[in-house]
PDB file of C-alpha atoms in Angstrom:
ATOM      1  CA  UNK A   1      45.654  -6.243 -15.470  1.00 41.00           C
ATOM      2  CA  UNK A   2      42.147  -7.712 -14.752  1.00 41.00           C
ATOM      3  CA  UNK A   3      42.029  -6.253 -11.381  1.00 42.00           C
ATOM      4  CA  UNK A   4      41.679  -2.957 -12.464  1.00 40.00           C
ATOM      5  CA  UNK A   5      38.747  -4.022 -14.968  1.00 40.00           C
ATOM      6  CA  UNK A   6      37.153  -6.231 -11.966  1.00 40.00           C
ATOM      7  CA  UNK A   7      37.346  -2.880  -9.712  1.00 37.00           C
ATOM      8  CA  UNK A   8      35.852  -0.446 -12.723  1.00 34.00           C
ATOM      9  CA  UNK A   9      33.445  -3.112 -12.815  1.00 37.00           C
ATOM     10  CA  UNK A  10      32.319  -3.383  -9.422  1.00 40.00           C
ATOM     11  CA  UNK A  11      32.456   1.151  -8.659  1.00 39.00           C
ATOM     12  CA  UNK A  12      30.046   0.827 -11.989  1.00 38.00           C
ATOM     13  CA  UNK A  13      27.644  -1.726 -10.748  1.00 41.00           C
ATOM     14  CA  UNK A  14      27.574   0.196  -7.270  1.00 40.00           C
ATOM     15  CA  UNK A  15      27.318   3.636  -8.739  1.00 36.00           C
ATOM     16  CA  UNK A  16      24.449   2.237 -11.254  1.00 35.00           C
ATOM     17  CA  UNK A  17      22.724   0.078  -8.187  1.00 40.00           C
ATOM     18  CA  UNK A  18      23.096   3.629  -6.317  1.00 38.00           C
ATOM     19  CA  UNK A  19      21.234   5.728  -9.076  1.00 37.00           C
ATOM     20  CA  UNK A  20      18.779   3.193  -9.474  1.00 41.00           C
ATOM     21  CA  UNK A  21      17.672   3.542  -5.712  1.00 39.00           C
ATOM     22  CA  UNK A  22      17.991   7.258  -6.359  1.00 40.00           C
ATOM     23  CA  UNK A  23      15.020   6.925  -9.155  1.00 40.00           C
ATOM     24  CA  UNK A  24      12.683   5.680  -7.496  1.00 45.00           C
ATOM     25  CA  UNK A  25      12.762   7.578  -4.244  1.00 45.00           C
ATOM     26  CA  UNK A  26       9.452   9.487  -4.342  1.00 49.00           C
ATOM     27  CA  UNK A  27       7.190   7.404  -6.426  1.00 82.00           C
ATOM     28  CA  UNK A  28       5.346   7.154  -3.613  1.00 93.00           C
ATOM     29  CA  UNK A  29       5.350  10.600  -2.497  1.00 93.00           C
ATOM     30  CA  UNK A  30       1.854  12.759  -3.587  1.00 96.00           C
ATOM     31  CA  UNK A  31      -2.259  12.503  -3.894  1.00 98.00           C
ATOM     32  CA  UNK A  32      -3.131   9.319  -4.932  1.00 98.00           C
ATOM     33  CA  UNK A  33      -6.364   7.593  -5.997  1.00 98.00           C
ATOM     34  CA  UNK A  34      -6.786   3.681  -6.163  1.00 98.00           C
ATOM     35  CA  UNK A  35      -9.585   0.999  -7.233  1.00 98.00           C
ATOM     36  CA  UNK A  36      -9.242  -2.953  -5.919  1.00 98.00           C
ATOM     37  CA  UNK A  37     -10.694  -6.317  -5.613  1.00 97.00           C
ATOM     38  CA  UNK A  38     -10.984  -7.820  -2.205  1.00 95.00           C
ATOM     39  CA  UNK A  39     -11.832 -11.572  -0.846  1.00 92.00           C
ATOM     40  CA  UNK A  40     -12.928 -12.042   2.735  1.00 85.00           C
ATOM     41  CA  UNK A  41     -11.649 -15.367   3.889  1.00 73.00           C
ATOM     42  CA  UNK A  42     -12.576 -15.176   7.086  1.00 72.00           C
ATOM     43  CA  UNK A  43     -16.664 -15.691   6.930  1.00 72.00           C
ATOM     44  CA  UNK A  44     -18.193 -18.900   5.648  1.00 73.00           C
ATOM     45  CA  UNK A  45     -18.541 -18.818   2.985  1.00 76.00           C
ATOM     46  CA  UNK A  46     -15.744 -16.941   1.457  1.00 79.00           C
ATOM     47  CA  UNK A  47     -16.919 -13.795  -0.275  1.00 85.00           C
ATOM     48  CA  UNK A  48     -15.476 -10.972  -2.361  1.00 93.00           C
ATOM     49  CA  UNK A  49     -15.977  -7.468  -2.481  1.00 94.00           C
ATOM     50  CA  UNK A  50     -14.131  -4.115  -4.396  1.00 96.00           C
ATOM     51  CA  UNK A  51     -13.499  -0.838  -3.130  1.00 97.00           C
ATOM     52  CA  UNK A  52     -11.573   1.902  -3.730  1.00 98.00           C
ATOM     53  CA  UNK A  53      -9.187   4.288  -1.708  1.00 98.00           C
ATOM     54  CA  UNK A  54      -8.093   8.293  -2.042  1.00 98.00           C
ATOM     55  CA  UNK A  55      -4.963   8.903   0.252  1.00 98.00           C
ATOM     56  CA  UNK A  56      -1.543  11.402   0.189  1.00 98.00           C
ATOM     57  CA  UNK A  57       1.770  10.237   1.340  1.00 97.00           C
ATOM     58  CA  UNK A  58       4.450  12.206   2.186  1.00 97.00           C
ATOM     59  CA  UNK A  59       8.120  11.342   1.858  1.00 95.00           C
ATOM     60  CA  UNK A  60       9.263  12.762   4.886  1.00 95.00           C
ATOM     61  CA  UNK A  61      13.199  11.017   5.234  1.00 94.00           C
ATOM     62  CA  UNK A  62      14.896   8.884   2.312  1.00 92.00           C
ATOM     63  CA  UNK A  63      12.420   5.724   1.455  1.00 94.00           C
ATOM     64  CA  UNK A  64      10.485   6.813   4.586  1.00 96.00           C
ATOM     65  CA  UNK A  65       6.262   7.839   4.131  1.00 97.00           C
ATOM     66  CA  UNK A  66       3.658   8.912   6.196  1.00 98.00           C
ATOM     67  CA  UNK A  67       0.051   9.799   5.301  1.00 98.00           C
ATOM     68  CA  UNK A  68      -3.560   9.391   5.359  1.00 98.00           C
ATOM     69  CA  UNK A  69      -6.270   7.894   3.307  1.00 98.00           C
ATOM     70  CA  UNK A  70      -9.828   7.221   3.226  1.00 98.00           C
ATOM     71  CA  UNK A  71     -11.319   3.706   1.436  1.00 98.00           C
ATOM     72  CA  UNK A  72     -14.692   2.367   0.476  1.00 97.00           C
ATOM     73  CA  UNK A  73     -14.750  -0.904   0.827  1.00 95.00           C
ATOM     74  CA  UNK A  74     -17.958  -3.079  -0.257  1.00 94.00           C
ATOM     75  CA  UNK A  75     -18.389  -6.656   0.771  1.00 90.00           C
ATOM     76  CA  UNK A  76     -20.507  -8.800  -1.228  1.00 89.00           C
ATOM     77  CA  UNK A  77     -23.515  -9.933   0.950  1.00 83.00           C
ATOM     78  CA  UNK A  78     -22.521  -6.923   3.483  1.00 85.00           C
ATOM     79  CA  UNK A  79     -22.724  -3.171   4.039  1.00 92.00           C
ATOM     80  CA  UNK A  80     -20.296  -0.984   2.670  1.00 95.00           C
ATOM     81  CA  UNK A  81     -17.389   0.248   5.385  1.00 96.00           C
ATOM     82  CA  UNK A  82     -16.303   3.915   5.335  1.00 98.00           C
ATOM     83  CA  UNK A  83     -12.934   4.315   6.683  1.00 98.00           C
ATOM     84  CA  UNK A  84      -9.342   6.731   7.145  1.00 98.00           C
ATOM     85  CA  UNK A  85      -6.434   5.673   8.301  1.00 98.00           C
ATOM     86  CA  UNK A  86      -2.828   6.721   9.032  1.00 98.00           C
ATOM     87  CA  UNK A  87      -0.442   4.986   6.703  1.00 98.00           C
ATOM     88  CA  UNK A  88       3.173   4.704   7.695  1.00 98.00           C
ATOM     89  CA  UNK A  89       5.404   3.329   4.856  1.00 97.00           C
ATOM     90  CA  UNK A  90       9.580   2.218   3.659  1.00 97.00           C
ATOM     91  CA  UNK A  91      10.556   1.975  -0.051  1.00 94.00           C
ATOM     92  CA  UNK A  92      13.956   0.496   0.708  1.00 89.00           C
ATOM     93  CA  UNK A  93      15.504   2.403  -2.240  1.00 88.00           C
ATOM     94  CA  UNK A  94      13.989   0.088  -4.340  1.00 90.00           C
ATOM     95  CA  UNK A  95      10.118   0.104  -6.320  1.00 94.00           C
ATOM     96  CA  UNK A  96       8.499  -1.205  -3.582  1.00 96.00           C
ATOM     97  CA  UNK A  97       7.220   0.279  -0.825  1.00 97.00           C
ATOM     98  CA  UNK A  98       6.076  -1.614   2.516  1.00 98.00           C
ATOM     99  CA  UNK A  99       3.201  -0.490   4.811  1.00 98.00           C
ATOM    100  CA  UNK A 100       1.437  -0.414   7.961  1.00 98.00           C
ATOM    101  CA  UNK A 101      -2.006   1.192   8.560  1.00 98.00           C
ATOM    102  CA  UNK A 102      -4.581   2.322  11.336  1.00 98.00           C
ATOM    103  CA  UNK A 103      -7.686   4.000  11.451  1.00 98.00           C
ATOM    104  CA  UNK A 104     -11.952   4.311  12.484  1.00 98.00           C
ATOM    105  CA  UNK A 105     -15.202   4.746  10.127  1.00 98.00           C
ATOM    106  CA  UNK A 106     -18.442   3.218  10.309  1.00 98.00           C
ATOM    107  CA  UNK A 107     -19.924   0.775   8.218  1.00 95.00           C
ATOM    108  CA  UNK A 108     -23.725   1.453   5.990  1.00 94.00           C
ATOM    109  CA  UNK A 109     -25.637   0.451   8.961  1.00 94.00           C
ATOM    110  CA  UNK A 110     -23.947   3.024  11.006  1.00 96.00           C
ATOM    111  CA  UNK A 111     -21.940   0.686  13.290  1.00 96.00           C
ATOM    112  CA  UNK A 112     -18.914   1.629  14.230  1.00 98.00           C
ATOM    113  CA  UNK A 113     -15.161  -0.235  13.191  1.00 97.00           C
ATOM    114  CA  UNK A 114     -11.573   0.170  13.792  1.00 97.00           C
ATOM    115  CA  UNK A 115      -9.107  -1.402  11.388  1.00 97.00           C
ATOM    116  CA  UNK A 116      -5.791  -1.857  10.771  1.00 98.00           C
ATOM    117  CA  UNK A 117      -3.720  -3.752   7.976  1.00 97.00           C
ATOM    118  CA  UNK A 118      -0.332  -4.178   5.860  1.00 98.00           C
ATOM    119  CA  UNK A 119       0.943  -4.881   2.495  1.00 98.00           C
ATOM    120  CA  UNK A 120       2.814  -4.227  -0.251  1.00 97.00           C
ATOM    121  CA  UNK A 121       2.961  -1.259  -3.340  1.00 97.00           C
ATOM    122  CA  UNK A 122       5.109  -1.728  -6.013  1.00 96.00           C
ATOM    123  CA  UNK A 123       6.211   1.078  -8.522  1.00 95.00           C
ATOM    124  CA  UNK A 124       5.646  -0.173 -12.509  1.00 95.00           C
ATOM    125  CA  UNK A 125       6.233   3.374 -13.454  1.00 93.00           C
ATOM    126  CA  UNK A 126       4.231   6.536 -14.774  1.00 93.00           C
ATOM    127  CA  UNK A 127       2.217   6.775 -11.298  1.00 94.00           C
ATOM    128  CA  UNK A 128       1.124   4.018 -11.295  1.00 96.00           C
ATOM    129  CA  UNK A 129       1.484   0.800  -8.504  1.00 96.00           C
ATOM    130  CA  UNK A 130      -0.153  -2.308  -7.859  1.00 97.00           C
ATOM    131  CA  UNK A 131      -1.000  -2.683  -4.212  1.00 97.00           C
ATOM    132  CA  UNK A 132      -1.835  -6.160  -2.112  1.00 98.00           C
ATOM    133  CA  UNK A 133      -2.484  -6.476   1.096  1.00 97.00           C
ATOM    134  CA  UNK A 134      -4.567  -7.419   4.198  1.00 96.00           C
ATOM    135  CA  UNK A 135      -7.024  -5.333   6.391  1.00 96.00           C
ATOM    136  CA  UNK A 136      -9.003  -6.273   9.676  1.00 95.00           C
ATOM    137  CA  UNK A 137     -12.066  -4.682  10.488  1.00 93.00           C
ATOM    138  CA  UNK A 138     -13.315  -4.600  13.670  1.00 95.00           C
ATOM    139  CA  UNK A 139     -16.758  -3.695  15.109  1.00 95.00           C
ATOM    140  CA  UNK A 140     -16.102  -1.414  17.943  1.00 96.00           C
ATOM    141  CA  UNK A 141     -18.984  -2.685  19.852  1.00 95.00           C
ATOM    142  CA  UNK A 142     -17.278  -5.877  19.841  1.00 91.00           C
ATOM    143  CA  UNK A 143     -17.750  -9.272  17.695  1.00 89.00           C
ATOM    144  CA  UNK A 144     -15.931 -11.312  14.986  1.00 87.00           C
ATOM    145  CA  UNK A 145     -13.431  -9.250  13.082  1.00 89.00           C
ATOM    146  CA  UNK A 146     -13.195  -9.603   9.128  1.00 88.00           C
ATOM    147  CA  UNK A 147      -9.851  -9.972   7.135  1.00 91.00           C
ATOM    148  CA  UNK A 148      -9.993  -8.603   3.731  1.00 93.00           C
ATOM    149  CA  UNK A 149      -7.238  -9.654   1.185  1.00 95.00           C
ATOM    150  CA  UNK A 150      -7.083  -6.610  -1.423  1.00 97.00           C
ATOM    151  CA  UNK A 151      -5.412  -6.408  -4.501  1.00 98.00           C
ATOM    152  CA  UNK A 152      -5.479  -3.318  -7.073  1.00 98.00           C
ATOM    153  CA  UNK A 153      -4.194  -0.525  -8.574  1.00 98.00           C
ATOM    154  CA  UNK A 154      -2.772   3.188  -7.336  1.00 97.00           C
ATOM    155  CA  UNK A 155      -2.316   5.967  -9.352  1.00 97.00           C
ATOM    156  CA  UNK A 156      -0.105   8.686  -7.564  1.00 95.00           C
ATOM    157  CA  UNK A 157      -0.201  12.437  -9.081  1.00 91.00           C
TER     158      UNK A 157
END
């Protein structure tokens, strides 16, 4: 007799585990705008910085994202960077979302950078997602990169 409860129990957690990957798929997908905070732990000293980023991802297979985005990122003590990048991004079914990115601008002085990063956006619900991770910026005339930790907040339309 308890078999057939422990199998009705098990198809229900599956079916409900199913549904609940079924939810999220798309949060990610649409125009989004974003503000953050950033520390640069790579000069000495440390310093900190904000920016903000305007982007649009597109969910184009199951938990898989691709887009583009532009971000304004200003160091303390530095000039501010201009940049747009490709983002490439998995939500594993789940409300969170992995992602790569890779892209060109030019910083206030005119100088020109290439960076690329990673991280992590996770879903809370009503468009909106915290986002954290790291981005290297590299002068393309050559010199010491800069790794900016970044932690904020996405709202996706």
């Amino acid at each position: 007799m308890a078999y057939p409860i422990k199998t009705t129990l098990l198809a229900t957690g599956l079916t409900l585990g199913t549904m609940g990957g079924v939810a999220y798929a798309g949060d990610f997908d649409g125009f989004y705008l974003g503000a953050y905070g950033s520390g640069n732990f790579s000069t000495t000293p440390n310093t900190y910085g904000f920016g903000g980023q305007a982007g649009y991802m597109y969910e184009f297979a199951p938990g898989g994202y691709v887009g583009g985005e532009v971000d304004v990122y200003r160091p303390m003590g530095g000039p501010t960077v201009y940049t747009g990048a490709a983002r490439l991004g998995y939500d594993f079914g789940s409300p969170f979302m992995a992602y790569v990115s890779a892209g060109a601008g030019v910083d206030g002085t005119g100088a020109g950078v290439w960076t690329v990063g990673g991280g992590g956006q996770y879903d809370v619900g009503n468009g909106v997602s915290v986002r954290a991770g790291v981005d290297r910026y590299q002068p393309t005339a050559g010199g010491a990169a800069n790794y900016a930790g970044k932690v904020g907040l996405n709202y996706t339309f």
